[in-house]
PDB file of C-alpha atoms in Angstrom:
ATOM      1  CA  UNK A   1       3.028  -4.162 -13.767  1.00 72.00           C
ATOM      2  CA  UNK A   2       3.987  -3.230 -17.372  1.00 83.00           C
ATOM      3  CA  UNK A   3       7.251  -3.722 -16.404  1.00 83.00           C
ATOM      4  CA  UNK A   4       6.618  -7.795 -15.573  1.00 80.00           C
ATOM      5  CA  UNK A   5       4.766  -8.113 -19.039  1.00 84.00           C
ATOM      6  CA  UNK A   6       7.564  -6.737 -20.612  1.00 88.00           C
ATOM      7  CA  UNK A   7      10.227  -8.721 -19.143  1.00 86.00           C
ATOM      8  CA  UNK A   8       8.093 -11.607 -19.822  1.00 85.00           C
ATOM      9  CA  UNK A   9       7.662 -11.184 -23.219  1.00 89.00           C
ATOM     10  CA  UNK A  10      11.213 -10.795 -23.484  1.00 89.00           C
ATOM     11  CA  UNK A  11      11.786 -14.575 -21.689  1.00 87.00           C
ATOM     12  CA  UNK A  12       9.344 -15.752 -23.964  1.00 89.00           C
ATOM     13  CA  UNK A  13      11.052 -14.495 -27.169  1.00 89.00           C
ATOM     14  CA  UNK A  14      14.492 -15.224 -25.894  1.00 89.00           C
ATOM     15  CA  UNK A  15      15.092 -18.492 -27.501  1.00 89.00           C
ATOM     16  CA  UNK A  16      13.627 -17.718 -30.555  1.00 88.00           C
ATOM     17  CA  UNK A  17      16.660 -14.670 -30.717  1.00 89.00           C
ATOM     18  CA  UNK A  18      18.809 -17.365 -29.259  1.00 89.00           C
ATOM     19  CA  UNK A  19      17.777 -19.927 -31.919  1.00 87.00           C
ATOM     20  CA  UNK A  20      17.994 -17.145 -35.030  1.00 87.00           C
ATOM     21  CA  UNK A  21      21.866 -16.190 -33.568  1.00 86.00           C
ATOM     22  CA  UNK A  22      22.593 -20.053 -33.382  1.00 85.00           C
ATOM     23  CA  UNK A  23      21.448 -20.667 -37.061  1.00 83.00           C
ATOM     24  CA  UNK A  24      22.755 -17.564 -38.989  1.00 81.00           C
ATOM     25  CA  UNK A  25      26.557 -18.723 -36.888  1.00 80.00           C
ATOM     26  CA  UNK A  26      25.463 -22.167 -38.856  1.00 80.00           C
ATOM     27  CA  UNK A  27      24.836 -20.059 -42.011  1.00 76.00           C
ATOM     28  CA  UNK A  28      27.643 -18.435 -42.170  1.00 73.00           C
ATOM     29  CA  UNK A  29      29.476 -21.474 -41.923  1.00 70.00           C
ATOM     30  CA  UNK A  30      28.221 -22.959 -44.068  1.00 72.00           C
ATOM     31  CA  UNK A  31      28.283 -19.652 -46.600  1.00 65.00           C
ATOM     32  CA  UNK A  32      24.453 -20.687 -47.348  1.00 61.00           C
ATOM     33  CA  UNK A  33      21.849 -18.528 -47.676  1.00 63.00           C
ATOM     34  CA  UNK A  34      18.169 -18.940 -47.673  1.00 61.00           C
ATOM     35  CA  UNK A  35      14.971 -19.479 -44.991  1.00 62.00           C
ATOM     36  CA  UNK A  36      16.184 -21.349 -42.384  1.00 62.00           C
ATOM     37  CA  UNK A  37      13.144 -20.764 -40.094  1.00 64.00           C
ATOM     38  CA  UNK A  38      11.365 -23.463 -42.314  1.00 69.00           C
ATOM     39  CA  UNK A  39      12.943 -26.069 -40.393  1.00 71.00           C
ATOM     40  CA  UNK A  40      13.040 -24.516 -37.514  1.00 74.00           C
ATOM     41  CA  UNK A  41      11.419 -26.389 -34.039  1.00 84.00           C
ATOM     42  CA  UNK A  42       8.774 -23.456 -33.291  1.00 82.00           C
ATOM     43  CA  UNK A  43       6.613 -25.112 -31.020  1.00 84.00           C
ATOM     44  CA  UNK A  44      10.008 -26.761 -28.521  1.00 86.00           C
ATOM     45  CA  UNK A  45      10.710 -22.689 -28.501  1.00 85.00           C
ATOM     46  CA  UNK A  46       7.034 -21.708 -27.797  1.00 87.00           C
ATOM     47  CA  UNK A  47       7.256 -24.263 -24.877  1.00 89.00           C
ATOM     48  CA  UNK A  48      10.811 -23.102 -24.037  1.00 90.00           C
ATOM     49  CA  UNK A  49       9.782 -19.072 -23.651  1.00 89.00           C
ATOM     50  CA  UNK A  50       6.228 -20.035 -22.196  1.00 90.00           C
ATOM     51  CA  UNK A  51       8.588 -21.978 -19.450  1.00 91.00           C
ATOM     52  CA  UNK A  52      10.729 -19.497 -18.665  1.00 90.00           C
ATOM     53  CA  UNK A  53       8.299 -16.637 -18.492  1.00 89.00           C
ATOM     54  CA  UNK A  54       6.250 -19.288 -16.264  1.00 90.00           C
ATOM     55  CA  UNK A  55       9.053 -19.699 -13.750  1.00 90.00           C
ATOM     56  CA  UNK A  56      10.207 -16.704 -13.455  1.00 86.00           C
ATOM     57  CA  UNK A  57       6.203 -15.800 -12.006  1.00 85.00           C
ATOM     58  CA  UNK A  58       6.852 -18.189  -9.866  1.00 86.00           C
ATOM     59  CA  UNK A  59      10.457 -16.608  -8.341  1.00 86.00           C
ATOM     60  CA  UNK A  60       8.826 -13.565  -8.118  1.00 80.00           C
ATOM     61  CA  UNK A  61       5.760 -14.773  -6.136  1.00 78.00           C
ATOM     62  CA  UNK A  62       7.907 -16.665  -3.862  1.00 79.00           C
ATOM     63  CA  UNK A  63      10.648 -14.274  -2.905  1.00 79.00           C
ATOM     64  CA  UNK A  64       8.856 -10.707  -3.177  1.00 71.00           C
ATOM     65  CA  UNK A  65       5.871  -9.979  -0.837  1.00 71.00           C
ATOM     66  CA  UNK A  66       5.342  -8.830   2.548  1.00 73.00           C
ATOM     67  CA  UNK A  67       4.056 -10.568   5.532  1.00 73.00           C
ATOM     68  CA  UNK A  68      -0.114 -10.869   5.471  1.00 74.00           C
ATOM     69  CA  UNK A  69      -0.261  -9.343   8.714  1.00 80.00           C
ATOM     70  CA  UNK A  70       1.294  -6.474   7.321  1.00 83.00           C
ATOM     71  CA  UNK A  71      -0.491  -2.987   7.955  1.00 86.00           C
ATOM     72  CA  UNK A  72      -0.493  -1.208   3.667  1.00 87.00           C
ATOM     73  CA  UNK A  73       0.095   2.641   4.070  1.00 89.00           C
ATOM     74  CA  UNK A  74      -0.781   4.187   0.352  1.00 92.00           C
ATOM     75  CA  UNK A  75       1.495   7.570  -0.521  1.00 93.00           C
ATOM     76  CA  UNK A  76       0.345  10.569   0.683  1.00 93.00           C
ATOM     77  CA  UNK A  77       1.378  14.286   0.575  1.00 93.00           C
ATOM     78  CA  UNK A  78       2.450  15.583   4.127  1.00 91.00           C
ATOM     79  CA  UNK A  79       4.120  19.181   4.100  1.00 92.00           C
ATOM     80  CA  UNK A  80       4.086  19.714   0.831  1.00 91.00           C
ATOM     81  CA  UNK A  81       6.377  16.308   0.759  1.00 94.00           C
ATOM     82  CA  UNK A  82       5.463  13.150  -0.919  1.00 94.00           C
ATOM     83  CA  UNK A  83       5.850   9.868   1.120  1.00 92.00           C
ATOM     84  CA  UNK A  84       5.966   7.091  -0.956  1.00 93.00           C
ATOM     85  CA  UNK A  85       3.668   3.916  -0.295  1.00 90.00           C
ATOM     86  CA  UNK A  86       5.086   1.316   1.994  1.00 88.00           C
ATOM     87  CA  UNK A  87       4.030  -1.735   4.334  1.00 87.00           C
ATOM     88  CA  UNK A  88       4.588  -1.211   8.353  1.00 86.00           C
ATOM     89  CA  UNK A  89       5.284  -4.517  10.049  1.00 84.00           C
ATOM     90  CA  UNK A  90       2.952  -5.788  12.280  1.00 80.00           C
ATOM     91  CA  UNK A  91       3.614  -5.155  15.871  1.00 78.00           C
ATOM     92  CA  UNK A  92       4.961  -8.320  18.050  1.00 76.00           C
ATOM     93  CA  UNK A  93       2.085  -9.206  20.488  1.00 73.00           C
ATOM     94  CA  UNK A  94       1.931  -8.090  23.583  1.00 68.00           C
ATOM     95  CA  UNK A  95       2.893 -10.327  26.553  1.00 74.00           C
ATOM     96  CA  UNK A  96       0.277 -11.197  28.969  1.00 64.00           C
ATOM     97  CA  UNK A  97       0.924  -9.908  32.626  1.00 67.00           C
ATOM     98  CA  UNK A  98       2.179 -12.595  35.008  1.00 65.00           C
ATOM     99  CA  UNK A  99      -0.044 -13.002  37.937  1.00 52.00           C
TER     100      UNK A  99
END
């Protein structure tokens, strides 16, 4: 879990490192010096991170998961071993006899 907050955060605050790159390439340039953050659109970046961290919930909803009819099995020591968690697929259904 911390892992997806992390990686979040780092969407979030990715065009605001993009953004600082783009204007100190401008600033050198430009050989001036000073607070360019003053001018600088904070609220199209808020939107901009707060998107990306938003979709990229939504990938990971849509393409990670397991089928609901799924049977859990949480890790467990057996033999002195540890056997991670994992999901068993559920079983196809029986066919009915004929007759």
């Amino acid at each position: 879990m911390i892992r997806v907050v992390i990686f979040n955060l780092f969407l979030v605050s990715l065009p605001f490192v993009l953004y600082w790159g783009y204007i100190s390439l401008v600033a050198r340039k430009k050989a001036e010096k000073g607070n360019n953050w003053n001018e600088a659109p904070l609220a199209l970046l808020l939107v901009a991170g707060v998107v990306l961290a938003l979709s990229s919930l939504v990938y990971l909803a849509l393409t990670n998961g397991f089928d609901p009819d799924s049977i859990y099995r949480p890790a467990e020591y057996k033999d002195g071993e540890l056997i991670p968690a994992r999901t068993i697929p559920p079983s196809p259904p029986a066919e009915a006899p004929d007759g």
